[in-house]
Coordinates of C-alpha atoms in Angstrom, one line a residue:
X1292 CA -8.0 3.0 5.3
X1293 CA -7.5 6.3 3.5
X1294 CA -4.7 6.6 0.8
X1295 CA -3.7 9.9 -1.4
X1296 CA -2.0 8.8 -4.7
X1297 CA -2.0 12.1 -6.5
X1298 CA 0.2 12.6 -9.3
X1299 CA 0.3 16.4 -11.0
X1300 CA 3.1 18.0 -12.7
X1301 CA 3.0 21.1 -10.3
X1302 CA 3.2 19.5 -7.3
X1303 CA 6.9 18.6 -5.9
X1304 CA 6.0 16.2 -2.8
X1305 CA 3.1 13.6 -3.0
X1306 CA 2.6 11.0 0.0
X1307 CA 0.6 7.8 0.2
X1308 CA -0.9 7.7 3.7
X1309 CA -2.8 4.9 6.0
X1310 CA -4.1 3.9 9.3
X1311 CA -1.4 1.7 9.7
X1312 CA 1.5 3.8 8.2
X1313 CA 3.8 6.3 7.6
X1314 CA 4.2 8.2 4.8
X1315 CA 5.3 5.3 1.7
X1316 CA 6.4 7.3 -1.1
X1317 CA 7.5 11.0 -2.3
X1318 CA 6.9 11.4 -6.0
X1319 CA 8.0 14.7 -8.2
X1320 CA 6.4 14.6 -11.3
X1321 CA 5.6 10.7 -11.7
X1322 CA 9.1 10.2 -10.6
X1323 CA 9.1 8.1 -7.6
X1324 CA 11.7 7.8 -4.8
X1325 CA 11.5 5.4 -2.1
X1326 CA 11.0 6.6 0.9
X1327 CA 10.7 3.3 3.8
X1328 CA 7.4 2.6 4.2
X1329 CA 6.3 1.3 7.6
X1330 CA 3.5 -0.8 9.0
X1331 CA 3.2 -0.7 13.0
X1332 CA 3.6 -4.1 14.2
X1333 CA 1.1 -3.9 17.5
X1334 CA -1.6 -2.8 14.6
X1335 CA -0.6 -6.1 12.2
X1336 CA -1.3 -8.0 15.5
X1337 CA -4.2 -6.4 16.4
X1338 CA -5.4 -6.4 12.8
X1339 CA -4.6 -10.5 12.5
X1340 CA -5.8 -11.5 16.2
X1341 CA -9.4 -10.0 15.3
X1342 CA -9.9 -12.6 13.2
X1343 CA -9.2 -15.5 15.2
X1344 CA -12.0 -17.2 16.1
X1345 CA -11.0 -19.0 19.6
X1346 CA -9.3 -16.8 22.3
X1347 CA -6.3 -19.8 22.8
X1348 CA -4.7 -18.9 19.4
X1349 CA -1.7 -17.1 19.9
X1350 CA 0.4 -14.7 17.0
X1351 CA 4.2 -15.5 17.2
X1352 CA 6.4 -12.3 16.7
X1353 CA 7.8 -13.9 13.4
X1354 CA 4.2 -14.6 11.6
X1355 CA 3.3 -10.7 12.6
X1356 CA 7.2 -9.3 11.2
X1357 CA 6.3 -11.2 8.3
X1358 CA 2.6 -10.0 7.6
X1359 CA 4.1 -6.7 8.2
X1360 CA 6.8 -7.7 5.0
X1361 CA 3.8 -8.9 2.8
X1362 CA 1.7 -5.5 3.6
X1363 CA 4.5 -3.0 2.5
X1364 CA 5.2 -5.6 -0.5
X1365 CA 1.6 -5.3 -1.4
X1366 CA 1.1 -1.9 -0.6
X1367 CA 4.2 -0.4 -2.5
X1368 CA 3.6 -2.9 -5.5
X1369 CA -0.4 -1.5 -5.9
X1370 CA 1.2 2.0 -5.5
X1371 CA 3.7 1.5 -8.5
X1372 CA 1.0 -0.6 -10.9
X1373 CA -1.5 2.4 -10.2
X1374 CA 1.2 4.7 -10.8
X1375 CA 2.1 2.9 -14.4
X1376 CA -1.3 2.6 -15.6
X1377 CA -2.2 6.3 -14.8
X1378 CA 1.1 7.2 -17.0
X1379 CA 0.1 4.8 -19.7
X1380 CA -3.1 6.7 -20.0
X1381 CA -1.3 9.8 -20.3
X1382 CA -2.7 10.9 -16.9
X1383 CA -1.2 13.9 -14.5
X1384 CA -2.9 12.3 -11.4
X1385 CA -3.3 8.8 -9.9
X1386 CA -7.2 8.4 -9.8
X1387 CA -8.8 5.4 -8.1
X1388 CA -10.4 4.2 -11.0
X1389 CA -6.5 3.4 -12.0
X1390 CA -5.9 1.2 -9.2
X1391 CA -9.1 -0.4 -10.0
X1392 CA -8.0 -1.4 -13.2
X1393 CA -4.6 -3.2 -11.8
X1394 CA -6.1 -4.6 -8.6
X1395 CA -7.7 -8.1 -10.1
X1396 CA -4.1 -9.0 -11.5
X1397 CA -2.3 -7.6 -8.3
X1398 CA -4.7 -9.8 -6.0
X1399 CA -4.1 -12.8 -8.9
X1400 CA -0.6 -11.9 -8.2
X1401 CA -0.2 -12.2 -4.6

């Protein structure tokens, strides 16, 4: 899964991408506005029913729309804590060694 969290001043539009989504977020200079991020929910299922470990166990519609909920929780909350810690170290760009720093608390979190 491949995401772009880059944050300088010059640059008007920034977008988080991933195999499963569309783009999450437009940022102008640290300034973020929502944009709906989407997970596809026949890639949730396919993601989920790769892990089952008999072939009887089914995926109701409601435990995949859910799943779905929790990714673009989790996704948009690691995108906001990575953007906070790059601005509290005075940073211009999102780096991955700032959502390194927030991820033990975000996974403690969720």
């Amino acid at each position: 899964m491949a995401a772009m969290l880059l944050c300088p001043p010059a640059l008007e539009e920034v977008s988080m991408y991933s195999c499963l989504c569309k783009p999450a977020f437009v940022k102008t200079n640290m300034a973020a506005t929502k944009q709906e991020l989407c997970f596809k929910k026949e890639t949730v299922s396919k993601l989920l029913s790769s892990f089952f470990k008999e072939d009887k166990t089914k995926l109701s519609a409601d435990a995949v729309v859910l799943m779905t909920e929790m990714l673009k929780v989790f996704v948009t909350e690691a995108a906001v804590r990575s953007q906070k810690q790059a601005e509290s170290e005075d940073c211009n760009q999102v780096e991955i060694e700032h959502f390194e720093k927030i991820l033990p608390q975000l996974l403690l979190d969720f």
